[in-house]
């Protein structure tokens, strides 16, 4: 069974640009979580999508947004990129009947120059 | 709000030695507790989890953790460390209320293994 996949693995952007990160869940998983792992700040919860709806968001500005598609894959968009957005962005998913256990993808490393 | 403290930023042990990584949590009720491991440049792999029942839980790669409610702790242990265990380890607490399931992570403990 394939695990959680994320693309691209690396992304380089400049300040002010937009970044789009993608996540495909494990088959049968319906919820997607996004986390930011920035140097010195640890893992911070960003967003949670379930059944196509945004269910919860962390303490991040509105320029961080996303969506979940009918096939449960998800996209994270970061607008007006700032230098401090440079981080590893991790996606995690869980099954509908097993919401407590999240399985993580390998992450997308975003570098903002 | 829940929180997790991992007091050791960096630990170095010799291969074959025992290991204990500390984790303390703050949560209003009995939490879901997790340990994840992250190798350099990789995502997080679930080592083990505690939901209820037996307070000593076994995980993958020979790891175990013990939930101690009185100490609000969930320390990770391994009797004999292998060089391949060198990585960063994260303790996390999950909310139990409603449908919210976001995880709150500690800041991580980086494990170095000397040969």
mmCIF file of C-alpha atoms in Angstrom:
data_model
loop_
_atom_site.group_PDB
_atom_site.id
_atom_site.type_symbol
_atom_site.label_atom_id
_atom_site.label_comp_id
_atom_site.label_asym_id
_atom_site.label_seq_id
_atom_site.Cartn_x
_atom_site.Cartn_y
_atom_site.Cartn_z
ATOM 1 C CA UNK A 1 0.000 0.000 0.000
ATOM 2 C CA UNK A 2 1.377 3.379 -0.987
ATOM 3 C CA UNK A 3 1.993 5.899 1.762
ATOM 4 C CA UNK A 4 1.248 9.589 1.831
ATOM 5 C CA UNK A 5 2.897 11.323 -1.113
ATOM 6 C CA UNK A 6 3.811 14.975 -1.492
ATOM 7 C CA UNK A 7 4.995 17.020 -4.431
ATOM 8 C CA UNK A 8 7.244 18.664 -5.251
ATOM 9 C CA UNK A 9 10.017 17.488 -2.943
ATOM 10 C CA UNK A 10 11.761 20.850 -3.182
ATOM 11 C CA UNK A 11 10.504 24.261 -4.234
ATOM 12 C CA UNK A 12 12.443 27.489 -4.611
ATOM 13 C CA UNK A 13 10.571 30.778 -4.852
ATOM 14 C CA UNK A 14 11.288 34.449 -4.373
ATOM 15 C CA UNK A 15 9.613 36.879 -2.011
ATOM 16 C CA UNK A 16 6.124 37.883 -3.100
ATOM 17 C CA UNK A 17 5.547 34.831 -5.274
ATOM 18 C CA UNK A 18 2.977 32.113 -4.667
ATOM 19 C CA UNK A 19 3.721 28.489 -3.839
ATOM 20 C CA UNK A 20 1.472 25.466 -4.369
ATOM 21 C CA UNK A 21 2.174 22.237 -2.540
ATOM 22 C CA UNK A 22 0.328 18.983 -3.089
ATOM 23 C CA UNK A 23 -0.529 15.978 -0.958
ATOM 24 C CA UNK A 24 -2.068 12.630 -1.854
ATOM 25 C CA UNK A 25 -3.376 10.595 1.069
ATOM 26 C CA UNK A 26 -3.165 6.914 1.713
ATOM 27 C CA UNK A 27 -6.022 5.089 -0.016
ATOM 28 C CA UNK A 28 -9.050 5.189 2.277
ATOM 29 C CA UNK A 29 -7.862 8.208 4.225
ATOM 30 C CA UNK A 30 -10.254 11.121 4.067
ATOM 31 C CA UNK A 31 -8.661 13.764 6.276
ATOM 32 C CA UNK A 32 -5.585 15.808 5.459
ATOM 33 C CA UNK A 33 -3.525 17.909 7.844
ATOM 34 C CA UNK A 34 -0.809 20.363 6.959
ATOM 35 C CA UNK A 35 2.064 21.206 9.290
ATOM 36 C CA UNK A 36 4.936 23.642 8.961
ATOM 37 C CA UNK A 37 8.346 22.669 10.304
ATOM 38 C CA UNK A 38 10.473 25.773 10.327
ATOM 39 C CA UNK A 39 13.991 25.883 11.691
ATOM 40 C CA UNK A 40 13.900 26.684 15.377
ATOM 41 C CA UNK A 41 10.109 26.667 15.563
ATOM 42 C CA UNK A 42 9.313 22.971 15.528
ATOM 43 C CA UNK A 43 6.201 21.490 13.979
ATOM 44 C CA UNK A 44 3.245 23.831 13.855
ATOM 45 C CA UNK A 45 -0.281 22.849 12.845
ATOM 46 C CA UNK A 46 -1.453 24.764 9.775
ATOM 47 C CA UNK A 47 -4.718 23.404 8.395
ATOM 48 C CA UNK A 48 -7.075 20.445 8.568
ATOM 49 C CA UNK A 49 -9.321 19.338 5.718
ATOM 50 C CA UNK A 50 -12.006 16.710 5.957
ATOM 51 C CA UNK A 51 -14.604 15.770 3.371
ATOM 52 C CA UNK A 52 -13.624 18.735 1.244
ATOM 53 C CA UNK A 53 -14.079 21.308 3.990
ATOM 54 C CA UNK A 54 -11.590 23.282 6.048
ATOM 55 C CA UNK A 55 -12.269 22.114 9.617
ATOM 56 C CA UNK A 56 -9.597 23.866 11.617
ATOM 57 C CA UNK A 57 -6.637 26.122 11.116
ATOM 58 C CA UNK A 58 -3.653 27.022 13.215
ATOM 59 C CA UNK A 59 -2.278 30.427 14.051
ATOM 60 C CA UNK A 60 -1.238 31.371 10.522
ATOM 61 C CA UNK A 61 -2.239 34.354 8.363
ATOM 62 C CA UNK A 62 -4.901 34.041 5.642
ATOM 63 C CA UNK A 63 -2.263 33.957 2.904
ATOM 64 C CA UNK A 64 -1.903 30.308 3.902
ATOM 65 C CA UNK A 65 -4.867 28.525 2.362
ATOM 66 C CA UNK A 66 -5.729 25.310 0.676
ATOM 67 C CA UNK A 67 -8.368 22.966 -0.488
ATOM 68 C CA UNK A 68 -9.277 19.325 -0.616
ATOM 69 C CA UNK A 69 -10.432 17.647 -3.789
ATOM 70 C CA UNK A 70 -13.154 14.978 -4.232
ATOM 71 C CA UNK A 71 -10.451 12.290 -4.331
ATOM 72 C CA UNK A 72 -9.278 13.571 -0.886
ATOM 73 C CA UNK A 73 -5.973 14.890 -2.169
ATOM 74 C CA UNK A 74 -5.118 18.365 -1.004
ATOM 75 C CA UNK A 75 -3.323 21.493 -2.060
ATOM 76 C CA UNK A 76 -1.662 24.078 0.169
ATOM 77 C CA UNK A 77 -1.238 27.553 -1.267
ATOM 78 C CA UNK A 78 0.993 30.176 0.209
ATOM 79 C CA UNK A 79 0.551 33.652 -1.261
ATOM 80 C CA UNK A 80 2.843 36.663 -1.020
ATOM 81 C CA UNK A 81 5.744 34.537 0.141
ATOM 82 C CA UNK A 82 7.993 35.873 2.867
ATOM 83 C CA UNK A 83 11.487 34.745 3.766
ATOM 84 C CA UNK A 84 10.248 33.206 7.011
ATOM 85 C CA UNK A 85 7.949 30.887 5.070
ATOM 86 C CA UNK A 86 11.029 28.810 4.254
ATOM 87 C CA UNK A 87 10.346 25.492 5.935
ATOM 88 C CA UNK A 88 9.527 21.840 5.491
ATOM 89 C CA UNK A 89 5.794 21.454 4.905
ATOM 90 C CA UNK A 90 4.432 18.132 6.019
ATOM 91 C CA UNK A 91 1.139 16.589 5.112
ATOM 92 C CA UNK A 92 -0.518 13.956 7.291
ATOM 93 C CA UNK A 93 -3.632 11.885 6.727
ATOM 94 C CA UNK A 94 -5.860 9.554 8.681
ATOM 95 C CA UNK A 95 -8.703 7.207 7.978
ATOM 96 C CA UNK A 96 -12.264 8.192 8.770
ATOM 97 C CA UNK A 97 -12.621 5.558 11.465
ATOM 98 C CA UNK A 98 -9.147 6.073 12.920
ATOM 99 C CA UNK A 99 -8.850 9.804 13.236
ATOM 100 C CA UNK A 100 -6.404 9.711 16.098
ATOM 101 C CA UNK A 101 -3.488 8.270 14.148
ATOM 102 C CA UNK A 102 -1.907 10.459 11.509
ATOM 103 C CA UNK A 103 0.524 9.210 8.906
ATOM 104 C CA UNK A 104 2.977 11.666 7.434
ATOM 105 C CA UNK A 105 4.349 12.220 3.983
ATOM 106 C CA UNK A 106 8.012 13.007 3.260
ATOM 107 C CA UNK A 107 7.366 16.734 3.024
ATOM 108 C CA UNK A 108 8.020 19.561 0.615
ATOM 109 C CA UNK A 109 10.988 21.758 1.389
ATOM 110 C CA UNK A 110 10.179 25.350 0.439
ATOM 111 C CA UNK A 111 12.967 27.877 0.158
ATOM 112 C CA UNK A 112 12.062 31.531 -0.241
ATOM 113 C CA UNK A 113 14.858 33.773 -1.504
ATOM 114 C CA UNK B 1 -4.763 24.148 25.341
ATOM 115 C CA UNK B 2 -2.494 21.165 25.134
ATOM 116 C CA UNK B 3 1.278 21.428 25.176
ATOM 117 C CA UNK B 4 4.266 19.112 25.056
ATOM 118 C CA UNK B 5 7.705 19.580 26.560
ATOM 119 C CA UNK B 6 10.756 17.639 25.529
ATOM 120 C CA UNK B 7 13.413 18.924 27.909
ATOM 121 C CA UNK B 8 16.391 17.392 26.118
ATOM 122 C CA UNK B 9 17.285 19.100 22.861
ATOM 123 C CA UNK B 10 20.198 16.810 22.091
ATOM 124 C CA UNK B 11 21.250 13.432 23.516
ATOM 125 C CA UNK B 12 24.306 11.351 22.686
ATOM 126 C CA UNK B 13 24.517 7.666 23.554
ATOM 127 C CA UNK B 14 26.900 4.875 22.645
ATOM 128 C CA UNK B 15 25.692 2.076 20.425
ATOM 129 C CA UNK B 16 24.384 -0.734 22.611
ATOM 130 C CA UNK B 17 23.565 1.562 25.504
ATOM 131 C CA UNK B 18 20.049 2.085 26.783
ATOM 132 C CA UNK B 19 18.037 5.164 25.883
ATOM 133 C CA UNK B 20 15.318 7.191 27.530
ATOM 134 C CA UNK B 21 13.830 10.285 25.896
ATOM 135 C CA UNK B 22 11.675 12.427 28.107
ATOM 136 C CA UNK B 23 8.279 13.867 27.281
ATOM 137 C CA UNK B 24 5.897 15.800 29.501
ATOM 138 C CA UNK B 25 2.488 16.942 28.376
ATOM 139 C CA UNK B 26 -0.224 19.276 29.519
ATOM 140 C CA UNK B 27 -3.811 18.412 28.701
ATOM 141 C CA UNK B 28 -7.090 18.673 30.565
ATOM 142 C CA UNK B 29 -8.093 15.043 30.164
ATOM 143 C CA UNK B 30 -6.489 11.778 29.189
ATOM 144 C CA UNK B 31 -4.735 12.530 25.932
ATOM 145 C CA UNK B 32 -3.764 10.590 22.894
ATOM 146 C CA UNK B 33 0.043 10.382 22.979
ATOM 147 C CA UNK B 34 2.459 9.630 20.191
ATOM 148 C CA UNK B 35 6.136 9.298 19.456
ATOM 149 C CA UNK B 36 7.359 9.983 15.937
ATOM 150 C CA UNK B 37 10.855 9.708 14.490
ATOM 151 C CA UNK B 38 12.270 11.864 11.704
ATOM 152 C CA UNK B 39 15.432 10.964 9.840
ATOM 153 C CA UNK B 40 17.311 13.825 8.153
ATOM 154 C CA UNK B 41 15.354 15.269 5.242
ATOM 155 C CA UNK B 42 12.481 12.861 5.772
ATOM 156 C CA UNK B 43 8.910 12.988 7.007
ATOM 157 C CA UNK B 44 7.731 11.619 10.326
ATOM 158 C CA UNK B 45 7.342 7.924 11.036
ATOM 159 C CA UNK B 46 5.024 6.761 13.801
ATOM 160 C CA UNK B 47 6.896 4.768 16.436
ATOM 161 C CA UNK B 48 4.085 4.102 18.874
ATOM 162 C CA UNK B 49 0.917 5.525 20.357
ATOM 163 C CA UNK B 50 -1.099 5.461 23.562
ATOM 164 C CA UNK B 51 -4.856 5.828 23.660
ATOM 165 C CA UNK B 52 -5.971 3.875 26.723
ATOM 166 C CA UNK B 53 -5.443 0.603 28.555
ATOM 167 C CA UNK B 54 -2.009 -0.788 29.315
ATOM 168 C CA UNK B 55 0.252 2.117 30.188
ATOM 169 C CA UNK B 56 3.313 0.428 28.690
ATOM 170 C CA UNK B 57 3.082 0.441 24.922
ATOM 171 C CA UNK B 58 5.322 -1.315 22.476
ATOM 172 C CA UNK B 59 6.273 0.200 19.164
ATOM 173 C CA UNK B 60 8.332 -0.518 16.124
ATOM 174 C CA UNK B 61 12.118 -0.845 16.032
ATOM 175 C CA UNK B 62 12.247 -2.111 19.622
ATOM 176 C CA UNK B 63 10.958 1.082 21.211
ATOM 177 C CA UNK B 64 8.527 1.263 24.096
ATOM 178 C CA UNK B 65 6.955 4.096 26.059
ATOM 179 C CA UNK B 66 5.241 4.329 29.414
ATOM 180 C CA UNK B 67 2.319 6.611 30.181
ATOM 181 C CA UNK B 68 2.445 7.949 33.740
ATOM 182 C CA UNK B 69 -0.625 10.000 34.500
ATOM 183 C CA UNK B 70 0.656 11.181 37.895
ATOM 184 C CA UNK B 71 3.752 12.666 36.254
ATOM 185 C CA UNK B 72 2.080 13.749 33.004
ATOM 186 C CA UNK B 73 4.857 11.917 31.214
ATOM 187 C CA UNK B 74 5.226 9.616 28.252
ATOM 188 C CA UNK B 75 8.918 8.731 28.079
ATOM 189 C CA UNK B 76 10.350 6.719 25.224
ATOM 190 C CA UNK B 77 12.807 3.929 25.938
ATOM 191 C CA UNK B 78 14.965 1.441 24.108
ATOM 192 C CA UNK B 79 17.153 -1.106 25.903
ATOM 193 C CA UNK B 80 19.930 -1.169 23.297
ATOM 194 C CA UNK B 81 20.434 1.593 20.765
ATOM 195 C CA UNK B 82 21.625 0.924 17.217
ATOM 196 C CA UNK B 83 23.541 3.410 15.076
ATOM 197 C CA UNK B 84 20.544 3.563 12.730
ATOM 198 C CA UNK B 85 18.453 5.041 15.551
ATOM 199 C CA UNK B 86 20.220 8.369 15.137
ATOM 200 C CA UNK B 87 17.426 10.787 14.210
ATOM 201 C CA UNK B 88 15.135 13.382 15.704
ATOM 202 C CA UNK B 89 12.341 12.188 17.945
ATOM 203 C CA UNK B 90 9.091 14.030 18.506
ATOM 204 C CA UNK B 91 6.516 13.488 21.202
ATOM 205 C CA UNK B 92 3.003 14.652 20.364
ATOM 206 C CA UNK B 93 -0.357 14.953 22.069
ATOM 207 C CA UNK B 94 -3.657 14.733 20.224
ATOM 208 C CA UNK B 95 -6.933 16.294 21.237
ATOM 209 C CA UNK B 96 -9.789 14.026 22.175
ATOM 210 C CA UNK B 97 -12.647 16.506 22.005
ATOM 211 C CA UNK B 98 -15.151 16.536 19.168
ATOM 212 C CA UNK B 99 -13.719 15.987 15.762
ATOM 213 C CA UNK B 100 -10.590 18.033 16.294
ATOM 214 C CA UNK B 101 -7.593 15.827 15.876
ATOM 215 C CA UNK B 102 -4.693 18.136 15.383
ATOM 216 C CA UNK B 103 -1.446 17.118 16.985
ATOM 217 C CA UNK B 104 0.645 19.359 19.181
ATOM 218 C CA UNK B 105 4.318 18.466 19.006
ATOM 219 C CA UNK B 106 7.216 18.947 21.314
ATOM 220 C CA UNK B 107 10.305 20.674 19.985
ATOM 221 C CA UNK B 108 12.062 17.366 19.426
ATOM 222 C CA UNK B 109 15.125 15.586 20.776
ATOM 223 C CA UNK B 110 18.006 14.937 18.429
ATOM 224 C CA UNK B 111 19.669 11.594 19.142
ATOM 225 C CA UNK B 112 23.272 11.034 18.201
ATOM 226 C CA UNK B 113 24.714 7.516 18.453
ATOM 227 C CA UNK B 114 28.431 7.018 18.814
ATOM 228 C CA UNK B 115 30.107 3.802 17.734
#
